[in-house]
Amino acid sequence: MNFKSLSLFSISFIALCFTVASAANFDIRNNCPYKVWAAAVPGGGRELSNGGVWNLNVNPGTTGARIWGRTNCQFDGAGRGRCQTGDCGGLLQCQAYGAPPNTLAEFALN
């Protein structure tokens, strides 16, 4: 390996070391005086009582992601049921975006 190749390799390696992406963490907190079922795609869903927190870890490079709240939900032991607002196909662990009406946060990680 000659000096020119070694220099190019060193510069490429250093650039690669500084472009490592990091995951993001979202703390979803229920500040409502009633129970809500938080949802995220990707991420799934959780029941949150007043003051409850869900720590959602999102992988680097995630695009087209959403977080929203669902209300008046009833789920069975298998996680199947319905929500009055923000329902996502009758699943506790959402795999698709929620149906309106819902208030949501949308994000992309670069």
Short mmCIF file of C-alpha atoms in Angstrom, two decimals:
data_model
loop_
_atom_site.label_atom_id
_atom_site.label_comp_id
_atom_site.label_asym_id
_atom_site.label_seq_id
_atom_site.Cartn_x
_atom_site.Cartn_y
_atom_site.Cartn_z
CA MET A 1 0.00 0.00 0.00
CA ASN A 2 1.56 3.30 -1.03
CA PHE A 3 1.38 6.58 0.91
CA LYS A 4 -1.38 8.03 -1.30
CA SER A 5 -3.62 4.98 -0.77
CA LEU A 6 -2.92 4.97 2.95
CA SER A 7 -3.82 8.67 3.22
CA LEU A 8 -7.08 8.14 1.33
CA PHE A 9 -7.94 5.16 3.55
CA SER A 10 -7.20 7.18 6.71
CA ILE A 11 -9.39 10.06 5.60
CA SER A 12 -12.24 7.69 4.67
CA PHE A 13 -11.96 5.82 7.97
CA ILE A 14 -11.97 9.04 10.01
CA ALA A 15 -15.01 10.33 8.09
CA LEU A 16 -16.81 7.04 8.75
CA CYS A 17 -16.09 7.29 12.48
CA PHE A 18 -17.77 10.69 12.68
CA THR A 19 -20.92 9.72 10.75
CA VAL A 20 -22.27 7.16 13.21
CA ALA A 21 -26.00 7.69 13.74
CA SER A 22 -27.66 7.55 17.13
CA ALA A 23 -31.06 6.30 18.18
CA ALA A 24 -33.60 8.66 19.71
CA ASN A 25 -35.62 8.26 22.89
CA PHE A 26 -39.07 9.78 23.32
CA ASP A 27 -40.73 9.96 26.74
CA ILE A 28 -44.48 9.89 26.15
CA ARG A 29 -46.33 11.12 29.25
CA ASN A 30 -50.07 11.10 29.89
CA ASN A 31 -50.96 14.48 31.40
CA CYS A 32 -54.68 13.92 30.88
CA PRO A 33 -56.90 13.28 33.92
CA TYR A 34 -58.07 10.03 32.25
CA LYS A 35 -56.48 6.91 30.78
CA VAL A 36 -55.12 7.04 27.21
CA TRP A 37 -53.57 4.41 25.00
CA ALA A 38 -50.43 5.85 23.44
CA ALA A 39 -49.52 4.58 19.98
CA ALA A 40 -46.47 4.81 17.75
CA VAL A 41 -45.45 3.46 14.37
CA PRO A 42 -42.89 2.09 14.62
CA GLY A 43 -43.14 1.25 18.30
CA GLY A 44 -46.52 -0.32 19.01
CA GLY A 45 -48.71 0.96 21.82
CA ARG A 46 -49.23 1.16 25.57
CA GLU A 47 -51.96 1.91 28.08
CA LEU A 48 -51.06 4.97 30.16
CA SER A 49 -52.93 6.05 33.27
CA ASN A 50 -52.71 9.69 34.41
CA GLY A 51 -49.01 10.50 34.92
CA GLY A 52 -47.86 7.30 33.21
CA VAL A 53 -44.75 7.38 31.01
CA TRP A 54 -43.74 5.26 28.03
CA ASN A 55 -40.08 5.41 26.99
CA LEU A 56 -40.03 4.84 23.25
CA ASN A 57 -36.67 4.00 21.65
CA VAL A 58 -36.48 4.77 17.93
CA ASN A 59 -33.76 3.45 15.63
CA PRO A 60 -31.55 5.87 13.68
CA GLY A 61 -32.68 6.49 10.13
CA THR A 62 -36.37 5.99 10.97
CA THR A 63 -38.56 7.86 8.50
CA GLY A 64 -42.29 8.48 8.32
CA ALA A 65 -42.92 7.76 12.00
CA ARG A 66 -45.86 8.93 14.14
CA ILE A 67 -46.90 9.09 17.80
CA TRP A 68 -50.52 9.69 18.82
CA GLY A 69 -53.01 9.12 21.61
CA ARG A 70 -56.08 6.88 21.55
CA THR A 71 -59.11 7.18 23.82
CA ASN A 72 -61.92 4.97 25.07
CA CYS A 73 -60.17 1.72 24.14
CA GLN A 74 -61.03 -1.82 25.17
CA PHE A 75 -58.63 -4.68 24.46
CA ASP A 76 -58.74 -8.38 25.28
CA GLY A 77 -55.82 -10.38 26.68
CA ALA A 78 -54.46 -10.90 23.15
CA GLY A 79 -54.28 -7.14 22.51
CA ARG A 80 -57.27 -7.02 20.14
CA GLY A 81 -60.08 -4.53 20.52
CA ARG A 82 -61.18 -1.05 19.47
CA CYS A 83 -60.60 2.62 20.31
CA GLN A 84 -63.08 5.45 19.86
CA THR A 85 -60.32 7.77 18.58
CA GLY A 86 -57.01 6.95 16.88
CA ASP A 87 -57.78 3.24 16.40
CA CYS A 88 -55.10 1.34 14.46
CA GLY A 89 -56.85 -1.70 13.05
CA GLY A 90 -58.10 -2.93 16.41
CA LEU A 91 -54.63 -3.67 17.80
CA LEU A 92 -53.02 -2.55 21.07
CA GLN A 93 -49.59 -2.83 19.40
CA CYS A 94 -50.14 -0.58 16.36
CA GLN A 95 -48.61 -1.65 13.07
CA ALA A 96 -50.33 1.03 10.97
CA TYR A 97 -51.20 4.70 11.46
CA GLY A 98 -54.28 5.54 13.52
CA ALA A 99 -57.64 6.47 12.03
CA PRO A 100 -58.91 10.03 12.46
CA PRO A 101 -59.82 11.75 14.61
CA ASN A 102 -56.48 11.90 16.38
CA THR A 103 -53.79 14.40 17.30
CA LEU A 104 -50.33 13.24 16.33
CA ALA A 105 -46.65 14.06 16.21
CA GLU A 106 -44.80 13.07 13.06
CA PHE A 107 -41.01 12.77 12.84
CA ALA A 108 -38.09 11.52 10.76
CA LEU A 109 -34.55 10.86 12.00
CA ASN A 110 -31.67 11.66 9.69
#
